[in-house]
Protein backbone atom coordinates (compact mmCIF):
# COMPACT_ATOMS: atom_id res chain seq x y z
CA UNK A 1 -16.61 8.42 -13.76
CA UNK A 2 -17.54 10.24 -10.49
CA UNK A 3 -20.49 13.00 -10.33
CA UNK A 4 -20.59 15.66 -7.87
CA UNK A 5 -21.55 18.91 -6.89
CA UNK A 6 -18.71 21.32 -5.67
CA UNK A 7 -21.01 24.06 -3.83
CA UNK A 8 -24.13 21.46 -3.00
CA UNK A 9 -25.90 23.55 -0.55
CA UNK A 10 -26.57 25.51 -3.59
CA UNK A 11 -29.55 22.71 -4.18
CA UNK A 12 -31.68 24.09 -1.57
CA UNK A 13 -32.35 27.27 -3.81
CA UNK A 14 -34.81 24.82 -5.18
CA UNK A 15 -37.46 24.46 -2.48
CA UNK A 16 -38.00 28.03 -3.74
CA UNK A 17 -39.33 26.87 -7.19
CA UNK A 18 -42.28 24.93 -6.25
CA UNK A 19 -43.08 28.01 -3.89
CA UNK A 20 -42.91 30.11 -6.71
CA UNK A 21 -45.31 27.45 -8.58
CA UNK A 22 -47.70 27.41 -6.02
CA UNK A 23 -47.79 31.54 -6.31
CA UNK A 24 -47.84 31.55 -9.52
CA UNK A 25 -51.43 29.26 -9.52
CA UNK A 26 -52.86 30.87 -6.73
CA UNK A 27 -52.63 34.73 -7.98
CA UNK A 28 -54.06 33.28 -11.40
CA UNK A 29 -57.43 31.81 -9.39
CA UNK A 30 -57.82 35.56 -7.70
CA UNK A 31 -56.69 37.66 -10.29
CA UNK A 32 -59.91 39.75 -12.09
CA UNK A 33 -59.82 41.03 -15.70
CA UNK A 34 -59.89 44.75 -16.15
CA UNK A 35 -61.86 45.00 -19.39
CA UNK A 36 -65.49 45.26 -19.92
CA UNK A 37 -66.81 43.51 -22.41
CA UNK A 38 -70.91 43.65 -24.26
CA UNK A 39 -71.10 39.92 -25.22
CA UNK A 40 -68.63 37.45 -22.86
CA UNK A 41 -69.77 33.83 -24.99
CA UNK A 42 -67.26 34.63 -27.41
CA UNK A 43 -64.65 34.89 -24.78
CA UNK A 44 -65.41 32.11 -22.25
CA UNK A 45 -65.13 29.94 -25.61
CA UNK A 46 -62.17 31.00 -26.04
CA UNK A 47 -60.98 29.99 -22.46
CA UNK A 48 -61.41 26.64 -22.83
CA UNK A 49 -60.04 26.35 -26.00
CA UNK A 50 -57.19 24.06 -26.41
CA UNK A 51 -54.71 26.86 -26.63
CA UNK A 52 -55.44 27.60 -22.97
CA UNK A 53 -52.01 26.16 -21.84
CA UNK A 54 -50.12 28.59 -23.82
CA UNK A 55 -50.97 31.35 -21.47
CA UNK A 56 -48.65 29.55 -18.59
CA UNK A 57 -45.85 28.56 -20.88
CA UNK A 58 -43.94 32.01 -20.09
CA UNK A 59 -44.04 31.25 -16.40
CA UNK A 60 -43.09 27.52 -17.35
CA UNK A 61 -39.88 28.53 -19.24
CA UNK A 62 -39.19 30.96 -16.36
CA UNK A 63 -39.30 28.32 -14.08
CA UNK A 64 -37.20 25.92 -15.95
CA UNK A 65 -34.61 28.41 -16.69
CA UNK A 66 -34.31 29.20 -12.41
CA UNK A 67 -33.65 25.55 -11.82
CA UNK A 68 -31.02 25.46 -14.61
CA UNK A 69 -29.11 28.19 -13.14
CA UNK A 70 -29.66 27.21 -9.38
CA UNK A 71 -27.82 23.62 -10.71
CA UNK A 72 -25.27 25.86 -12.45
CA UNK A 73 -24.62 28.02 -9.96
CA UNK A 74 -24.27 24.36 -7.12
CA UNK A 75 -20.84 23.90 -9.92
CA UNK A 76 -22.01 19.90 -11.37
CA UNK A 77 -18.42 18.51 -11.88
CA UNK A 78 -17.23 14.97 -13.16
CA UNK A 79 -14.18 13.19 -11.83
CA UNK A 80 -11.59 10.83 -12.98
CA UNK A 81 -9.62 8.64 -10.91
CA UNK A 82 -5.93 7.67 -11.46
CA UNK A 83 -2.88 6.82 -8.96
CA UNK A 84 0.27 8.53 -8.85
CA UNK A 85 3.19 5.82 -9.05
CA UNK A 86 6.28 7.83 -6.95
CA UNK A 87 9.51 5.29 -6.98
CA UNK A 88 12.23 5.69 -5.18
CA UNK A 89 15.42 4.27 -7.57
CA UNK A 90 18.42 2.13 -6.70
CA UNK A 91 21.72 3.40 -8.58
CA UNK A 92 23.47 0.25 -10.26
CA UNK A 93 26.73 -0.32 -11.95
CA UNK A 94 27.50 -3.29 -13.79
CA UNK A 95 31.40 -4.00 -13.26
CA UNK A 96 31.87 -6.54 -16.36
CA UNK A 97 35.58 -8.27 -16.85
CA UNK A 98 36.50 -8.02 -20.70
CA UNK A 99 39.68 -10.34 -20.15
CA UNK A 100 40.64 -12.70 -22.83
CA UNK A 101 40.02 -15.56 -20.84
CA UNK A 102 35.93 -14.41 -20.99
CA UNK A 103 36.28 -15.76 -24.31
CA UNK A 104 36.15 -19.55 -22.64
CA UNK A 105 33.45 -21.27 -24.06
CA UNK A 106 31.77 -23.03 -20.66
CA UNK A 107 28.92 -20.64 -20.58
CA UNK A 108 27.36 -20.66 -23.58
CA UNK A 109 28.59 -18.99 -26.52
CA UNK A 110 31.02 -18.01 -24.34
CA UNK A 111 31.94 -15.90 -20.87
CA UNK A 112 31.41 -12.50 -22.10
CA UNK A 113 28.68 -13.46 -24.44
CA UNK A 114 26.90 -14.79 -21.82
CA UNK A 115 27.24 -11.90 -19.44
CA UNK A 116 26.36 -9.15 -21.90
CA UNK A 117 23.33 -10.45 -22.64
CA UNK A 118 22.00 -11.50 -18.88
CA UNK A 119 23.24 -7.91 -17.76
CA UNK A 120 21.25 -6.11 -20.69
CA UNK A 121 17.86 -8.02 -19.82
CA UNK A 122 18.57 -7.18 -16.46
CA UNK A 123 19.27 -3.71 -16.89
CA UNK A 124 15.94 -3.87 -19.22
CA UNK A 125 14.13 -4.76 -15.97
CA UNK A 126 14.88 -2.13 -13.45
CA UNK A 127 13.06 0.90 -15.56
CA UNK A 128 13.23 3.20 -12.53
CA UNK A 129 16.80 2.98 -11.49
CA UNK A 130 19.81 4.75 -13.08
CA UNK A 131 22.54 1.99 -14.66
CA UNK A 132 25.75 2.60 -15.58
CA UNK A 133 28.87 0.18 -17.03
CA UNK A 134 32.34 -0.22 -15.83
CA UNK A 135 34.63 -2.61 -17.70
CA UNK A 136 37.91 -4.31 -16.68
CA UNK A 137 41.01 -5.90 -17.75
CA UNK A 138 44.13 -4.84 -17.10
CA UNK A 139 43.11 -1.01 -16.52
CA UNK A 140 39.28 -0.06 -15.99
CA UNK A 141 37.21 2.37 -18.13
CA UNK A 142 33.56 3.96 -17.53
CA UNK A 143 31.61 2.89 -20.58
CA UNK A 144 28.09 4.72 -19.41
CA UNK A 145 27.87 6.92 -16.51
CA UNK A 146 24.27 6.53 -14.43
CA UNK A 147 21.57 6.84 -16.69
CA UNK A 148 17.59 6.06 -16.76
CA UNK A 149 18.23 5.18 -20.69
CA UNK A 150 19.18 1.55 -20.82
CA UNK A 151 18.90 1.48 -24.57
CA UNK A 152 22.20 2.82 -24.34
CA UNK A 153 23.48 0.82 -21.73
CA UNK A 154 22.03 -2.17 -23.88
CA UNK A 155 24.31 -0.69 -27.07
CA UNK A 156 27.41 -0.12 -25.30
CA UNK A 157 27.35 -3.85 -23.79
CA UNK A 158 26.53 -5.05 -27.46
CA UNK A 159 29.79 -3.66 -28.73
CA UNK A 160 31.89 -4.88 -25.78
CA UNK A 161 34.65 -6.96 -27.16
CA UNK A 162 37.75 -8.77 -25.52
CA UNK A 163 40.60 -6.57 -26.76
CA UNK A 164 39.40 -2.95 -26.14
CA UNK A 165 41.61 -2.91 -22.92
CA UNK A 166 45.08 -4.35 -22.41
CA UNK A 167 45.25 -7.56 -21.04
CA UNK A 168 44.90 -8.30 -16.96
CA UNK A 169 42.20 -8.98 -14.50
CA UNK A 170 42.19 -5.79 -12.31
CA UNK A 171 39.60 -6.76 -10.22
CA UNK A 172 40.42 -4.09 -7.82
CA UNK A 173 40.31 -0.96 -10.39
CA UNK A 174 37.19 -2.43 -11.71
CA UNK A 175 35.23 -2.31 -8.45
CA UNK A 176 36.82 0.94 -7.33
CA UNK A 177 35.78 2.69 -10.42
CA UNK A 178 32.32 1.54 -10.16
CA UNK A 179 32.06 2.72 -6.55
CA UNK A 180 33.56 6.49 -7.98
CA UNK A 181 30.42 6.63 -10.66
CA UNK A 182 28.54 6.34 -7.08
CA UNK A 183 30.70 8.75 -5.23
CA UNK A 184 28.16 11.49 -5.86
CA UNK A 185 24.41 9.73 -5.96
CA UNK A 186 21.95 10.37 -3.92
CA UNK A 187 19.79 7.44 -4.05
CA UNK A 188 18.56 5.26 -0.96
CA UNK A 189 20.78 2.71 -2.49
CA UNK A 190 23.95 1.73 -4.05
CA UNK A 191 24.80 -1.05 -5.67
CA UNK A 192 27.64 -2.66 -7.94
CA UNK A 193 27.11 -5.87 -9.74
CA UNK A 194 30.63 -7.04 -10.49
CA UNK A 195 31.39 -9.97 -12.57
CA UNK A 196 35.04 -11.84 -13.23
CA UNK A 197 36.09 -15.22 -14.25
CA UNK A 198 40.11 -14.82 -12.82
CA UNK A 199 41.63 -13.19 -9.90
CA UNK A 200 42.94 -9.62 -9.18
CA UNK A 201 46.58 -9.72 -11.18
CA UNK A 202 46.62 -5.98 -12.11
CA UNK A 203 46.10 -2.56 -11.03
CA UNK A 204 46.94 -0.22 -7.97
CA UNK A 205 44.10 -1.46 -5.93
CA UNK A 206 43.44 -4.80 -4.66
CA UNK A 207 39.66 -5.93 -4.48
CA UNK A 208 39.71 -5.54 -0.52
CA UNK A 209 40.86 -1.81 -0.26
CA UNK A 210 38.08 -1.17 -2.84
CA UNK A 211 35.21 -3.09 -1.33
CA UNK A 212 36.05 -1.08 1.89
CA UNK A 213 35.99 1.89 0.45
CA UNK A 214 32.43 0.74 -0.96
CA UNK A 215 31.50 0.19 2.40
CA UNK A 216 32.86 3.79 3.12
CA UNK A 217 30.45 5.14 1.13
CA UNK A 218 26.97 2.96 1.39
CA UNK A 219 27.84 0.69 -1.28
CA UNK A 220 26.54 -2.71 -1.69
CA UNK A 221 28.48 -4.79 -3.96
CA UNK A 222 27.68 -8.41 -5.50
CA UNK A 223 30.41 -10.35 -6.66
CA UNK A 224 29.87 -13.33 -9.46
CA UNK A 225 32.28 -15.59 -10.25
CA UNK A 226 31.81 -17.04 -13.91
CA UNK A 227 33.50 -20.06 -15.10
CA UNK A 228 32.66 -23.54 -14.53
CA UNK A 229 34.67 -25.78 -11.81
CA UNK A 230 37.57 -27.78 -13.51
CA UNK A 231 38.84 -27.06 -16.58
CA UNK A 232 37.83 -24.97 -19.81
CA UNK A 233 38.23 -24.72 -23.21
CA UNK A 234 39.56 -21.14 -24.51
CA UNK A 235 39.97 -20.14 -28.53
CA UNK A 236 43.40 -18.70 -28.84
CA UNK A 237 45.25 -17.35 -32.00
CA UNK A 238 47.00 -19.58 -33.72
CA UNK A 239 50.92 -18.44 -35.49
CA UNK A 240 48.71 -18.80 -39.09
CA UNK A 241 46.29 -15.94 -37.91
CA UNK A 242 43.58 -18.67 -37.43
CA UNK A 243 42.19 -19.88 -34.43
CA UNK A 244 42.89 -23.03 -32.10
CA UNK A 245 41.35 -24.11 -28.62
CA UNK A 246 43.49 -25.00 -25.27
CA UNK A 247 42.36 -26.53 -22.22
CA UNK A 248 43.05 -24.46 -19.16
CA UNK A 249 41.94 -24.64 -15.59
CA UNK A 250 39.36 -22.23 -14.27
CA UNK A 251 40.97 -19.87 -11.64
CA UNK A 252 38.38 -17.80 -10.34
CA UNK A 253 39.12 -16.51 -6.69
CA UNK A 254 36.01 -17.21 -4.65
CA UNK A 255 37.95 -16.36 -1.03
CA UNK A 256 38.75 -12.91 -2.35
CA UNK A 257 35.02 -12.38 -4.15
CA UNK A 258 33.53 -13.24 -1.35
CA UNK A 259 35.37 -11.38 1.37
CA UNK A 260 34.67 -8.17 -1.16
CA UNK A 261 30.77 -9.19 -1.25
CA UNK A 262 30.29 -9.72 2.60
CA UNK A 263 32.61 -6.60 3.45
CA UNK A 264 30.12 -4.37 1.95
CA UNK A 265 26.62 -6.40 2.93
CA UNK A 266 26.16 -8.07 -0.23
CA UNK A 267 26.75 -11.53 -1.77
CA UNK A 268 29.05 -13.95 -3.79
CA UNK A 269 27.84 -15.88 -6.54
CA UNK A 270 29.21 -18.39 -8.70
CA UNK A 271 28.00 -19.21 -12.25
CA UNK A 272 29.03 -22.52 -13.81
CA UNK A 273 26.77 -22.01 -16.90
CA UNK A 274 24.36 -19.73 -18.80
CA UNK A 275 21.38 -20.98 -16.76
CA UNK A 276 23.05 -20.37 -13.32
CA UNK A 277 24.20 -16.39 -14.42
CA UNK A 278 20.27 -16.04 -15.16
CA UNK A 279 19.22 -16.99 -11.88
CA UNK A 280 21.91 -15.25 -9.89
CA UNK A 281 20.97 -11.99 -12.46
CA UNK A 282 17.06 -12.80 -11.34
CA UNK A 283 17.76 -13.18 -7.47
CA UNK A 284 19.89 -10.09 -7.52
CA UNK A 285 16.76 -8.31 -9.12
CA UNK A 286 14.80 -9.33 -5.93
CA UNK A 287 17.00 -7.97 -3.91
CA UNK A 288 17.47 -5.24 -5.04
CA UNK A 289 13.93 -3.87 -5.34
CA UNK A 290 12.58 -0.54 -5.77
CA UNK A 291 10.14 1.44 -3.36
CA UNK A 292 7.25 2.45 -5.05
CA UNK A 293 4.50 5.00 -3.46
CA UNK A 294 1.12 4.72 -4.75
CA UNK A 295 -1.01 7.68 -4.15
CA UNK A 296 -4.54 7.97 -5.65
CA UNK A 297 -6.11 10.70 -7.05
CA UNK A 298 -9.44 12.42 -8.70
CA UNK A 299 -9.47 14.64 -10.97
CA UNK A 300 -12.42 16.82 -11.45
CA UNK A 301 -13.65 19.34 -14.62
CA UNK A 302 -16.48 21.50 -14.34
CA UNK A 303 -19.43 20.98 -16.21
CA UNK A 304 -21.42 24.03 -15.08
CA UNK A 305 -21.39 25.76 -18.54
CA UNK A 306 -24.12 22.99 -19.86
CA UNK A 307 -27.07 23.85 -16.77
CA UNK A 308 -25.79 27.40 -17.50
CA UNK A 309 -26.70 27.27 -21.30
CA UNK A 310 -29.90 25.71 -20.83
CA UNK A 311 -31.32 28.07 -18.79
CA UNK A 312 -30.19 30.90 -20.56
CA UNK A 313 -32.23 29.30 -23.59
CA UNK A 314 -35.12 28.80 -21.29
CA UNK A 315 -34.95 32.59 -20.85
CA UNK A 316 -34.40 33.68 -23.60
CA UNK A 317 -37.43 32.18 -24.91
CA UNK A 318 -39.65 33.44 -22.46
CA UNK A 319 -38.84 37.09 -23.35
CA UNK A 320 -38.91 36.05 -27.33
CA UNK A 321 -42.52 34.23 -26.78
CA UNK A 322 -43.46 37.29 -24.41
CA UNK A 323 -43.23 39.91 -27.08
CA UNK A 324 -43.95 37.96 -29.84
CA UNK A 325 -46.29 35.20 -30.04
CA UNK A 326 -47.69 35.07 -26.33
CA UNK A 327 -47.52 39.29 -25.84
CA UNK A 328 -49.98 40.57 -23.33
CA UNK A 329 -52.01 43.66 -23.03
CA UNK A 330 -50.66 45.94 -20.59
């Protein structure tokens, strides 16, 4: 809490009051009575009596209620102090491969498992950029354009199943429509996180043409290659409607991630397992960080009205005591 006067000079008013005070004693040492009296013992009892004091509370009040208002009138305020947190936001889209091979079980549960929930705390984590979703297979679809509510960006990667699009990798499609949802921001920068476990096999666009039209438009684009290095085993459907597991190599195309990644300024990861997704997720995230402006600030409310009040009381006394109690011969 911080105490201040707006209008301080205000304070000198009160070098008056113990003028006033010193007035007010001296004219009471030279001031003579204007009655005549036969027999003065009576009265000069009286005058020291104990109610002598009475006869300067009127002038006391007076004075009392001139400092009050001289304090009023200087505007007493208290302040509190805060900051102003201005950030300047980074538009993101996730670019997430729903393929059937993301259903291979070398990251833990599986591919697409894995990724949803590594890109949803991530997207949990950046609470002043927008974040949208692009998914991929053999065609690409917008799931959620840019938005500051992850909760639904955290829904819409919860439902995400392998199936919703036709078969395909279309690497390509998938990274150009991220870079459209970015076509028309305005942020300081843009970024597309895109994530595959094959190589481009669909689509109109190959994954070049796209990451230089990212680069075309200010678009910084990190590629992650999921799948471990070898082989992997992948549930498939079995002729009973059940389910059986082949062995198939992993074929993720790090020259052409890569080349994408560095032709727009950004990187190319690979992820072998859950733990390495969550660190490439986490060193992404420190790229990627947000400017944030800090400005401090007080606030200050008037407290005037309290000084104000008092003194009217003091006043208001004085001329209640002055015709009542402590009224004077004229």
């Amino acid at each position: 809490m911080i105490f201040r006067f707006e209008d301080p000079w205000m304070l000198l008013l009160l070098g008056v009051v113990p003028l006033l005070g010193w007035w007010y004693a001296s004219r009471g040492k030279t001031r003579r009575g204007s009655l005549t009296y036969s027999d003065v013992d009576g009265l000069l009892r009286a005058h020291g009596g104990d109610g002598r004091w009475l006869q300067h509370l009127p002038a006391t009040l007076r004075g009392l209620a001139l400092v009050c208002l001289i304090v009023a009138f200087a505007r007493p305020q208290t302040g509190v102090t805060g900051e102003n947190v201005v950030s300047e936001g980074i538009d993101i889209v996730l670019a997430l491969d729903v393929s059937s091979s993301m259903l291979a079980e070398d990251l833990a549960p599986n591919r697409l498992e894995a990724a949803k929930a590594v890109a949803a705390d991530f997207a949990a984590g950046r609470v002043n950029d927008r974040i949208g979703l692009v998914i991929f297979a053999g065609k690409a679809f917008t799931q959620a354009p840019l938005t500051l509510d992850h909760s639904v960006v955290a829904s819409l990667l919860a439902e995400l199943e392998v199936g919703m699009i036709e078969d395909g990798t279309a690497v390509g499609m998938g990274l150009a429509t991220a870079v459209k949802r970015l076509q028309a921001s305005e942020a300081a920068s843009k970024v597309v996180v895109l994530l595959t476990d094959g190589r481009n096999n669909r689509g109109e666009i190959d994954p070049v043409t796209a990451a230089q039209a990212a680069q075309a438009l200010g678009v910084r684009v990190y590629t992650i290659g999921a799948g471990a290095r070898g082989m992997a085993r992948v549930p498939v459907p079995d002729r009973f409607g059940g389910r059986r597991y082949v062995t198939t190599r992993v074929d993720v195309d790090e020259p052409a991630l890569r080349a994408t990644a560095e032709t727009t300024g950004g990187r190319y990861y690979r992820a072998t397992d859950r733990e390495s997704l969550e660190a490439i997720y986490e060193e992404i995230d420190q790229l990627e960080t947000t400017e944030m402006l800090v400005e401090n600030f007080t606030s200050y409310g008037e407290r005037f009205t309290w000084p104000l009040i008092l003194g009217m009381i003091f006043l208001l006394a004085e001329i209640v005591l002055g015709r009542t109690w402590l009224r004077t011969l004229p």
